[in-house]
């Protein structure tokens, strides 16, 4: 298994309400051990997964949003967010968590992980993938 | 072509499991290789050996099991998703002090790494879900 493939995890659902977001994250974290070229995409209600200030006390569920902040430590540094999905929900990039990674080649400079893309741009990125897992 | 199949929904409630089964069967009949079928999310429920669908309906677990026997298919149930939903094989039941187990012997329990490996090894990973 020496060849590196491009893996993209497509997150389409809200973080709570169904288990897809939580269990998708579990795949991403396990998959990080396989040294592949990994990116995540957030589309449709999936953009809610990385919103700042999530509070689950009212619904009795575990708030797992902090895990997205740890993705950089797993060398997962490309989080594509679809602009149209944000706009359709009255959101902008300022509503999202500040997700960063440390570039060890540049003295551990903190760089943003979120890449805002249009639907057409995301389609292009997707077309360049070897494996697309959709959740 | 070599496929890995991911099944994300349980049997009967969604057509997902049927579609995944039909696709897998068709691919095998056409002479393609299926490296692995990986059951995730509620898809783990496809592996229950205790399901009792009416006589005149399809039995999805049995369909998978028969296909696996015919083609030596590797049917893998995600351990984390399975434990969360009370799907245990004999070993897992014993290890966790549970008094019974419900995984059909045609399926085996393993970790999420098996899904990633499936993505790496196959020419195409096909996801069946909602």
PDB file of C-alpha atoms in Angstrom:
ATOM      1  CA  UNK A   1       0.000   0.000   0.000  1.00  0.00           C
ATOM      2  CA  UNK A   2       2.738   2.429  -0.916  1.00  0.00           C
ATOM      3  CA  UNK A   3       0.769   4.488  -3.459  1.00  0.00           C
ATOM      4  CA  UNK A   4      -0.959   7.574  -2.125  1.00  0.00           C
ATOM      5  CA  UNK A   5      -4.529   8.235  -3.167  1.00  0.00           C
ATOM      6  CA  UNK A   6      -6.578  11.392  -2.937  1.00  0.00           C
ATOM      7  CA  UNK A   7      -9.400  10.831  -0.431  1.00  0.00           C
ATOM      8  CA  UNK A   8     -12.231  13.331  -0.074  1.00  0.00           C
ATOM      9  CA  UNK A   9     -14.858  13.112   2.652  1.00  0.00           C
ATOM     10  CA  UNK A  10     -18.027  14.944   1.643  1.00  0.00           C
ATOM     11  CA  UNK A  11     -20.099  16.147   4.586  1.00  0.00           C
ATOM     12  CA  UNK A  12     -23.674  16.965   3.603  1.00  0.00           C
ATOM     13  CA  UNK A  13     -25.682  16.758   6.828  1.00  0.00           C
ATOM     14  CA  UNK A  14     -26.166  18.913   9.919  1.00  0.00           C
ATOM     15  CA  UNK A  15     -23.986  17.912  12.898  1.00  0.00           C
ATOM     16  CA  UNK A  16     -26.919  16.806  15.049  1.00  0.00           C
ATOM     17  CA  UNK A  17     -30.244  15.299  14.027  1.00  0.00           C
ATOM     18  CA  UNK A  18     -28.542  12.330  12.393  1.00  0.00           C
ATOM     19  CA  UNK A  19     -25.349  10.449  13.247  1.00  0.00           C
ATOM     20  CA  UNK A  20     -23.677  10.925   9.846  1.00  0.00           C
ATOM     21  CA  UNK A  21     -21.463  13.871  10.822  1.00  0.00           C
ATOM     22  CA  UNK A  22     -20.148  12.237  14.003  1.00  0.00           C
ATOM     23  CA  UNK A  23     -19.457   8.882  12.361  1.00  0.00           C
ATOM     24  CA  UNK A  24     -17.928  10.568   9.307  1.00  0.00           C
ATOM     25  CA  UNK A  25     -15.462  12.269  11.614  1.00  0.00           C
ATOM     26  CA  UNK A  26     -14.589   8.878  13.104  1.00  0.00           C
ATOM     27  CA  UNK A  27     -13.676   7.612   9.625  1.00  0.00           C
ATOM     28  CA  UNK A  28     -11.602  10.730   8.942  1.00  0.00           C
ATOM     29  CA  UNK A  29      -9.607  10.300  12.168  1.00  0.00           C
ATOM     30  CA  UNK A  30      -8.954   6.576  11.609  1.00  0.00           C
ATOM     31  CA  UNK A  31      -8.164   7.228   7.949  1.00  0.00           C
ATOM     32  CA  UNK A  32      -5.542   9.801   8.927  1.00  0.00           C
ATOM     33  CA  UNK A  33      -3.277   6.933  10.020  1.00  0.00           C
ATOM     34  CA  UNK A  34      -3.068   5.672   6.430  1.00  0.00           C
ATOM     35  CA  UNK A  35      -0.978   8.584   5.121  1.00  0.00           C
ATOM     36  CA  UNK A  36      -3.226   9.388   2.180  1.00  0.00           C
ATOM     37  CA  UNK A  37      -3.859  12.807   0.603  1.00  0.00           C
ATOM     38  CA  UNK A  38      -7.000  13.764   2.532  1.00  0.00           C
ATOM     39  CA  UNK A  39      -9.445  16.633   2.157  1.00  0.00           C
ATOM     40  CA  UNK A  40     -12.932  17.342   3.489  1.00  0.00           C
ATOM     41  CA  UNK A  41     -15.811  19.099   1.758  1.00  0.00           C
ATOM     42  CA  UNK A  42     -18.730  20.766   3.509  1.00  0.00           C
ATOM     43  CA  UNK A  43     -21.853  21.226   1.405  1.00  0.00           C
ATOM     44  CA  UNK A  44     -25.598  21.649   1.966  1.00  0.00           C
ATOM     45  CA  UNK A  45     -26.448  21.405   5.715  1.00  0.00           C
ATOM     46  CA  UNK A  46     -22.925  19.996   6.185  1.00  0.00           C
ATOM     47  CA  UNK A  47     -21.662  23.582   6.547  1.00  0.00           C
ATOM     48  CA  UNK A  48     -23.384  23.682   9.965  1.00  0.00           C
ATOM     49  CA  UNK A  49     -20.861  21.078  11.194  1.00  0.00           C
ATOM     50  CA  UNK A  50     -18.115  23.691  11.468  1.00  0.00           C
ATOM     51  CA  UNK A  51     -20.157  26.617  12.796  1.00  0.00           C
ATOM     52  CA  UNK A  52     -18.673  28.578  15.659  1.00  0.00           C
ATOM     53  CA  UNK A  53     -20.376  28.461  19.068  1.00  0.00           C
ATOM     54  CA  UNK A  54     -22.233  25.162  18.933  1.00  0.00           C
ATOM     55  CA  UNK A  55     -24.123  24.384  22.118  1.00  0.00           C
ATOM     56  CA  UNK A  56     -25.807  21.003  22.557  1.00  0.00           C
ATOM     57  CA  UNK A  57     -26.871  21.264  26.198  1.00  0.00           C
ATOM     58  CA  UNK A  58     -30.531  21.564  25.192  1.00  0.00           C
ATOM     59  CA  UNK A  59     -30.585  18.333  23.195  1.00  0.00           C
ATOM     60  CA  UNK A  60     -28.577  16.076  25.503  1.00  0.00           C
ATOM     61  CA  UNK A  61     -26.015  15.138  22.882  1.00  0.00           C
ATOM     62  CA  UNK A  62     -22.248  15.227  22.984  1.00  0.00           C
ATOM     63  CA  UNK A  63     -20.845  18.398  21.403  1.00  0.00           C
ATOM     64  CA  UNK A  64     -18.096  17.040  19.186  1.00  0.00           C
ATOM     65  CA  UNK A  65     -17.361  20.276  17.313  1.00  0.00           C
ATOM     66  CA  UNK A  66     -13.979  20.663  19.050  1.00  0.00           C
ATOM     67  CA  UNK A  67     -12.772  17.625  17.118  1.00  0.00           C
ATOM     68  CA  UNK A  68     -12.738  19.679  13.901  1.00  0.00           C
ATOM     69  CA  UNK A  69     -10.120  21.926  15.528  1.00  0.00           C
ATOM     70  CA  UNK A  70      -7.865  18.898  15.975  1.00  0.00           C
ATOM     71  CA  UNK A  71      -7.899  17.963  12.270  1.00  0.00           C
ATOM     72  CA  UNK A  72      -4.812  20.096  11.616  1.00  0.00           C
ATOM     73  CA  UNK A  73      -2.854  17.949  14.094  1.00  0.00           C
ATOM     74  CA  UNK A  74      -3.776  14.917  11.967  1.00  0.00           C
ATOM     75  CA  UNK A  75      -2.314  16.698   8.930  1.00  0.00           C
ATOM     76  CA  UNK A  76      -5.763  17.238   7.471  1.00  0.00           C
ATOM     77  CA  UNK A  77      -5.362  20.762   6.169  1.00  0.00           C
ATOM     78  CA  UNK A  78      -7.804  21.126   3.276  1.00  0.00           C
ATOM     79  CA  UNK A  79     -11.389  21.840   4.291  1.00  0.00           C
ATOM     80  CA  UNK A  80     -13.397  22.946   1.263  1.00  0.00           C
ATOM     81  CA  UNK A  81     -16.573  24.881   2.078  1.00  0.00           C
ATOM     82  CA  UNK A  82     -19.099  25.517  -0.664  1.00  0.00           C
ATOM     83  CA  UNK A  83     -19.996  29.197  -0.942  1.00  0.00           C
ATOM     84  CA  UNK A  84     -23.505  28.590  -2.300  1.00  0.00           C
ATOM     85  CA  UNK A  85     -24.367  26.358   0.667  1.00  0.00           C
ATOM     86  CA  UNK A  86     -23.305  29.101   3.107  1.00  0.00           C
ATOM     87  CA  UNK A  87     -25.223  31.797   1.218  1.00  0.00           C
ATOM     88  CA  UNK A  88     -28.404  29.721   0.959  1.00  0.00           C
ATOM     89  CA  UNK A  89     -28.373  29.493   4.763  1.00  0.00           C
ATOM     90  CA  UNK A  90     -27.604  33.161   5.404  1.00  0.00           C
ATOM     91  CA  UNK A  91     -24.114  32.294   6.609  1.00  0.00           C
ATOM     92  CA  UNK A  92     -20.668  33.587   5.798  1.00  0.00           C
ATOM     93  CA  UNK A  93     -17.185  32.348   6.561  1.00  0.00           C
ATOM     94  CA  UNK A  94     -17.186  34.545   9.684  1.00  0.00           C
ATOM     95  CA  UNK A  95     -19.842  32.266  11.183  1.00  0.00           C
ATOM     96  CA  UNK A  96     -17.493  29.290  10.970  1.00  0.00           C
ATOM     97  CA  UNK A  97     -14.863  28.122  13.442  1.00  0.00           C
ATOM     98  CA  UNK A  98     -11.363  29.372  12.845  1.00  0.00           C
ATOM     99  CA  UNK A  99      -9.737  26.133  11.740  1.00  0.00           C
ATOM    100  CA  UNK A 100      -5.989  26.172  11.199  1.00  0.00           C
ATOM    101  CA  UNK A 101      -2.977  23.932  10.745  1.00  0.00           C
ATOM    102  CA  UNK A 102       0.691  24.428  11.564  1.00  0.00           C
ATOM    103  CA  UNK A 103       3.036  24.378   8.573  1.00  0.00           C
ATOM    104  CA  UNK A 104       6.193  22.691   9.859  1.00  0.00           C
ATOM    105  CA  UNK A 105       8.036  23.708   6.683  1.00  0.00           C
ATOM    106  CA  UNK A 106       7.485  27.365   7.515  1.00  0.00           C
ATOM    107  CA  UNK A 107       8.436  27.477  11.186  1.00  0.00           C
ATOM    108  CA  UNK A 108       5.048  26.100  12.284  1.00  0.00           C
ATOM    109  CA  UNK A 109       3.206  29.112  10.942  1.00  0.00           C
ATOM    110  CA  UNK A 110      -0.540  28.830  11.541  1.00  0.00           C
ATOM    111  CA  UNK A 111      -2.426  28.687   8.257  1.00  0.00           C
ATOM    112  CA  UNK A 112      -6.168  28.582   7.618  1.00  0.00           C
ATOM    113  CA  UNK A 113      -7.592  25.170   6.729  1.00  0.00           C
ATOM    114  CA  UNK A 114     -10.877  26.455   5.337  1.00  0.00           C
ATOM    115  CA  UNK A 115     -10.909  26.966   1.568  1.00  0.00           C
ATOM    116  CA  UNK A 116     -14.003  28.775   0.337  1.00  0.00           C
ATOM    117  CA  UNK A 117     -14.995  27.491  -3.105  1.00  0.00           C
ATOM    118  CA  UNK A 118     -17.877  27.894  -5.521  1.00  0.00           C
ATOM    119  CA  UNK A 119     -19.955  24.909  -6.486  1.00  0.00           C
ATOM    120  CA  UNK A 120     -18.174  24.767  -9.855  1.00  0.00           C
ATOM    121  CA  UNK A 121     -14.734  24.941  -8.239  1.00  0.00           C
ATOM    122  CA  UNK A 122     -15.662  22.189  -5.788  1.00  0.00           C
ATOM    123  CA  UNK A 123     -16.860  20.018  -8.674  1.00  0.00           C
ATOM    124  CA  UNK A 124     -13.430  20.398 -10.222  1.00  0.00           C
ATOM    125  CA  UNK A 125     -11.649  19.430  -6.984  1.00  0.00           C
ATOM    126  CA  UNK A 126     -13.988  16.454  -6.638  1.00  0.00           C
ATOM    127  CA  UNK A 127     -13.296  15.299 -10.177  1.00  0.00           C
ATOM    128  CA  UNK A 128      -9.592  15.128  -9.308  1.00  0.00           C
ATOM    129  CA  UNK A 129     -10.127  12.699  -6.404  1.00  0.00           C
ATOM    130  CA  UNK A 130      -9.428   8.962  -6.381  1.00  0.00           C
ATOM    131  CA  UNK A 131     -11.855   8.140  -3.569  1.00  0.00           C
ATOM    132  CA  UNK A 132     -14.917  10.175  -2.560  1.00  0.00           C
ATOM    133  CA  UNK A 133     -16.734   9.133   0.605  1.00  0.00           C
ATOM    134  CA  UNK A 134     -20.078  10.818   0.985  1.00  0.00           C
ATOM    135  CA  UNK A 135     -21.767  11.231   4.367  1.00  0.00           C
TER     136      UNK A 135
ATOM    137  CA  UNK B   1     -12.615  -3.670 -12.339  1.00  0.00           C
ATOM    138  CA  UNK B   2     -12.103  -3.991  -8.606  1.00  0.00           C
ATOM    139  CA  UNK B   3     -14.808  -2.501  -6.365  1.00  0.00           C
ATOM    140  CA  UNK B   4     -15.202  -1.761  -2.688  1.00  0.00           C
ATOM    141  CA  UNK B   5     -18.814  -1.233  -1.633  1.00  0.00           C
ATOM    142  CA  UNK B   6     -19.892   0.870   1.348  1.00  0.00           C
ATOM    143  CA  UNK B   7     -23.420   0.380   2.735  1.00  0.00           C
ATOM    144  CA  UNK B   8     -24.647   3.179   5.004  1.00  0.00           C
ATOM    145  CA  UNK B   9     -28.297   2.307   5.679  1.00  0.00           C
ATOM    146  CA  UNK B  10     -30.037  -0.581   7.390  1.00  0.00           C
ATOM    147  CA  UNK B  11     -32.286  -3.102   5.663  1.00  0.00           C
ATOM    148  CA  UNK B  12     -35.959  -2.477   4.705  1.00  0.00           C
ATOM    149  CA  UNK B  13     -36.349   1.136   5.927  1.00  0.00           C
ATOM    150  CA  UNK B  14     -34.316   2.401   2.962  1.00  0.00           C
ATOM    151  CA  UNK B  15     -33.802   0.890  -0.472  1.00  0.00           C
ATOM    152  CA  UNK B  16     -30.066   1.554  -0.020  1.00  0.00           C
ATOM    153  CA  UNK B  17     -29.220  -1.979   1.132  1.00  0.00           C
ATOM    154  CA  UNK B  18     -31.183  -3.537  -1.757  1.00  0.00           C
ATOM    155  CA  UNK B  19     -29.463  -1.260  -4.288  1.00  0.00           C
ATOM    156  CA  UNK B  20     -26.047  -2.078  -2.848  1.00  0.00           C
ATOM    157  CA  UNK B  21     -26.843  -5.786  -3.004  1.00  0.00           C
ATOM    158  CA  UNK B  22     -28.144  -5.583  -6.593  1.00  0.00           C
ATOM    159  CA  UNK B  23     -25.086  -3.597  -7.677  1.00  0.00           C
ATOM    160  CA  UNK B  24     -22.676  -6.016  -5.993  1.00  0.00           C
ATOM    161  CA  UNK B  25     -24.432  -9.040  -7.492  1.00  0.00           C
ATOM    162  CA  UNK B  26     -24.478  -7.502 -10.984  1.00  0.00           C
ATOM    163  CA  UNK B  27     -20.799  -6.561 -10.775  1.00  0.00           C
ATOM    164  CA  UNK B  28     -19.817 -10.081  -9.728  1.00  0.00           C
ATOM    165  CA  UNK B  29     -21.971 -11.674 -12.436  1.00  0.00           C
ATOM    166  CA  UNK B  30     -20.246  -9.468 -15.021  1.00  0.00           C
ATOM    167  CA  UNK B  31     -16.903 -10.854 -13.851  1.00  0.00           C
ATOM    168  CA  UNK B  32     -15.758  -7.851 -11.817  1.00  0.00           C
ATOM    169  CA  UNK B  33     -14.012  -8.261  -8.502  1.00  0.00           C
ATOM    170  CA  UNK B  34     -15.481  -7.018  -5.234  1.00  0.00           C
ATOM    171  CA  UNK B  35     -12.635  -6.499  -2.795  1.00  0.00           C
ATOM    172  CA  UNK B  36     -14.883  -5.877   0.186  1.00  0.00           C
ATOM    173  CA  UNK B  37     -18.368  -4.808   1.272  1.00  0.00           C
ATOM    174  CA  UNK B  38     -18.159  -2.506   4.277  1.00  0.00           C
ATOM    175  CA  UNK B  39     -21.228  -1.864   6.456  1.00  0.00           C
ATOM    176  CA  UNK B  40     -21.308   1.465   8.281  1.00  0.00           C
ATOM    177  CA  UNK B  41     -23.801   3.710  10.124  1.00  0.00           C
ATOM    178  CA  UNK B  42     -27.153   1.841  10.352  1.00  0.00           C
ATOM    179  CA  UNK B  43     -25.830  -0.347   7.544  1.00  0.00           C
ATOM    180  CA  UNK B  44     -24.419  -2.609  10.282  1.00  0.00           C
ATOM    181  CA  UNK B  45     -28.004  -3.827  10.868  1.00  0.00           C
ATOM    182  CA  UNK B  46     -27.841  -5.723   7.573  1.00  0.00           C
ATOM    183  CA  UNK B  47     -25.744  -8.272   9.459  1.00  0.00           C
ATOM    184  CA  UNK B  48     -28.334  -9.339  12.017  1.00  0.00           C
ATOM    185  CA  UNK B  49     -28.965 -13.081  12.036  1.00  0.00           C
ATOM    186  CA  UNK B  50     -32.205 -12.557  13.998  1.00  0.00           C
ATOM    187  CA  UNK B  51     -34.283 -10.711  11.395  1.00  0.00           C
ATOM    188  CA  UNK B  52     -37.617 -12.323  10.516  1.00  0.00           C
ATOM    189  CA  UNK B  53     -39.055 -10.661   7.416  1.00  0.00           C
ATOM    190  CA  UNK B  54     -42.378 -12.124   6.155  1.00  0.00           C
ATOM    191  CA  UNK B  55     -42.035 -15.333   4.084  1.00  0.00           C
ATOM    192  CA  UNK B  56     -43.110 -13.614   0.852  1.00  0.00           C
ATOM    193  CA  UNK B  57     -40.544 -10.803   1.193  1.00  0.00           C
ATOM    194  CA  UNK B  58     -36.815 -10.800   0.562  1.00  0.00           C
ATOM    195  CA  UNK B  59     -34.460 -11.551   3.446  1.00  0.00           C
ATOM    196  CA  UNK B  60     -31.639  -9.066   2.902  1.00  0.00           C
ATOM    197  CA  UNK B  61     -29.234 -10.630   5.394  1.00  0.00           C
ATOM    198  CA  UNK B  62     -29.684 -14.013   3.733  1.00  0.00           C
ATOM    199  CA  UNK B  63     -29.231 -12.465   0.266  1.00  0.00           C
ATOM    200  CA  UNK B  64     -25.861 -11.036   1.362  1.00  0.00           C
ATOM    201  CA  UNK B  65     -24.880 -14.304   3.057  1.00  0.00           C
ATOM    202  CA  UNK B  66     -25.740 -16.398  -0.031  1.00  0.00           C
ATOM    203  CA  UNK B  67     -23.853 -14.011  -2.298  1.00  0.00           C
ATOM    204  CA  UNK B  68     -20.864 -14.129   0.055  1.00  0.00           C
ATOM    205  CA  UNK B  69     -20.863 -17.903   0.010  1.00  0.00           C
ATOM    206  CA  UNK B  70     -21.087 -18.101  -3.773  1.00  0.00           C
ATOM    207  CA  UNK B  71     -18.333 -15.546  -4.468  1.00  0.00           C
ATOM    208  CA  UNK B  72     -16.261 -15.738  -1.240  1.00  0.00           C
ATOM    209  CA  UNK B  73     -17.206 -12.112  -0.521  1.00  0.00           C
ATOM    210  CA  UNK B  74     -15.614 -10.240   2.375  1.00  0.00           C
ATOM    211  CA  UNK B  75     -18.545  -8.724   4.323  1.00  0.00           C
ATOM    212  CA  UNK B  76     -17.184  -6.421   7.037  1.00  0.00           C
ATOM    213  CA  UNK B  77     -19.211  -4.736   9.778  1.00  0.00           C
ATOM    214  CA  UNK B  78     -17.688  -1.677  11.439  1.00  0.00           C
ATOM    215  CA  UNK B  79     -17.036  -2.530  15.082  1.00  0.00           C
ATOM    216  CA  UNK B  80     -17.600   0.991  16.453  1.00  0.00           C
ATOM    217  CA  UNK B  81     -20.870   1.496  14.586  1.00  0.00           C
ATOM    218  CA  UNK B  82     -21.975  -2.034  15.498  1.00  0.00           C
ATOM    219  CA  UNK B  83     -21.268  -1.720  19.218  1.00  0.00           C
ATOM    220  CA  UNK B  84     -23.137   1.583  19.385  1.00  0.00           C
ATOM    221  CA  UNK B  85     -26.199  -0.183  17.923  1.00  0.00           C
ATOM    222  CA  UNK B  86     -26.045  -3.454  19.875  1.00  0.00           C
ATOM    223  CA  UNK B  87     -24.694  -5.556  17.015  1.00  0.00           C
ATOM    224  CA  UNK B  88     -22.239  -8.089  18.471  1.00  0.00           C
ATOM    225  CA  UNK B  89     -20.609 -11.296  17.360  1.00  0.00           C
ATOM    226  CA  UNK B  90     -19.834 -14.053  19.847  1.00  0.00           C
ATOM    227  CA  UNK B  91     -16.353 -12.747  20.664  1.00  0.00           C
ATOM    228  CA  UNK B  92     -17.475  -9.148  21.164  1.00  0.00           C
ATOM    229  CA  UNK B  93     -20.386 -10.293  23.341  1.00  0.00           C
ATOM    230  CA  UNK B  94     -18.064 -12.307  25.546  1.00  0.00           C
ATOM    231  CA  UNK B  95     -15.482  -9.547  25.728  1.00  0.00           C
ATOM    232  CA  UNK B  96     -18.109  -6.969  26.779  1.00  0.00           C
ATOM    233  CA  UNK B  97     -20.006  -9.230  29.190  1.00  0.00           C
ATOM    234  CA  UNK B  98     -23.175  -9.412  27.081  1.00  0.00           C
ATOM    235  CA  UNK B  99     -25.458 -12.451  27.228  1.00  0.00           C
ATOM    236  CA  UNK B 100     -26.113 -12.845  23.511  1.00  0.00           C
ATOM    237  CA  UNK B 101     -24.855 -12.080  20.044  1.00  0.00           C
ATOM    238  CA  UNK B 102     -26.621 -11.383  16.757  1.00  0.00           C
ATOM    239  CA  UNK B 103     -24.143 -11.156  13.866  1.00  0.00           C
ATOM    240  CA  UNK B 104     -24.683 -13.625  11.024  1.00  0.00           C
ATOM    241  CA  UNK B 105     -21.603 -15.842  10.504  1.00  0.00           C
ATOM    242  CA  UNK B 106     -21.281 -14.683   6.868  1.00  0.00           C
ATOM    243  CA  UNK B 107     -20.200 -11.272   8.196  1.00  0.00           C
ATOM    244  CA  UNK B 108     -17.112 -10.391  10.198  1.00  0.00           C
ATOM    245  CA  UNK B 109     -16.522  -7.490  12.577  1.00  0.00           C
ATOM    246  CA  UNK B 110     -13.537  -5.232  12.061  1.00  0.00           C
ATOM    247  CA  UNK B 111     -12.363  -1.628  12.231  1.00  0.00           C
ATOM    248  CA  UNK B 112     -12.749   1.441  10.037  1.00  0.00           C
ATOM    249  CA  UNK B 113      -9.248   0.867   8.696  1.00  0.00           C
ATOM    250  CA  UNK B 114     -10.815  -1.856   6.550  1.00  0.00           C
ATOM    251  CA  UNK B 115     -12.896   0.800   4.763  1.00  0.00           C
ATOM    252  CA  UNK B 116      -9.860   2.982   4.082  1.00  0.00           C
ATOM    253  CA  UNK B 117      -7.911  -0.059   2.904  1.00  0.00           C
ATOM    254  CA  UNK B 118     -10.844  -0.855   0.626  1.00  0.00           C
ATOM    255  CA  UNK B 119     -10.608   2.631  -0.857  1.00  0.00           C
ATOM    256  CA  UNK B 120      -6.889   2.225  -1.426  1.00  0.00           C
ATOM    257  CA  UNK B 121      -7.039  -1.287  -2.899  1.00  0.00           C
ATOM    258  CA  UNK B 122     -10.067  -0.920  -5.179  1.00  0.00           C
ATOM    259  CA  UNK B 123     -10.330   0.903  -8.496  1.00  0.00           C
ATOM    260  CA  UNK B 124     -13.679   2.331  -7.352  1.00  0.00           C
ATOM    261  CA  UNK B 125     -15.263   2.815  -3.943  1.00  0.00           C
ATOM    262  CA  UNK B 126     -19.028   2.956  -4.377  1.00  0.00           C
ATOM    263  CA  UNK B 127     -21.019   4.428  -1.474  1.00  0.00           C
ATOM    264  CA  UNK B 128     -24.669   3.474  -1.008  1.00  0.00           C
ATOM    265  CA  UNK B 129     -26.464   5.794   1.368  1.00  0.00           C
ATOM    266  CA  UNK B 130     -29.074   8.496   1.716  1.00  0.00           C
TER     267      UNK B 130
END
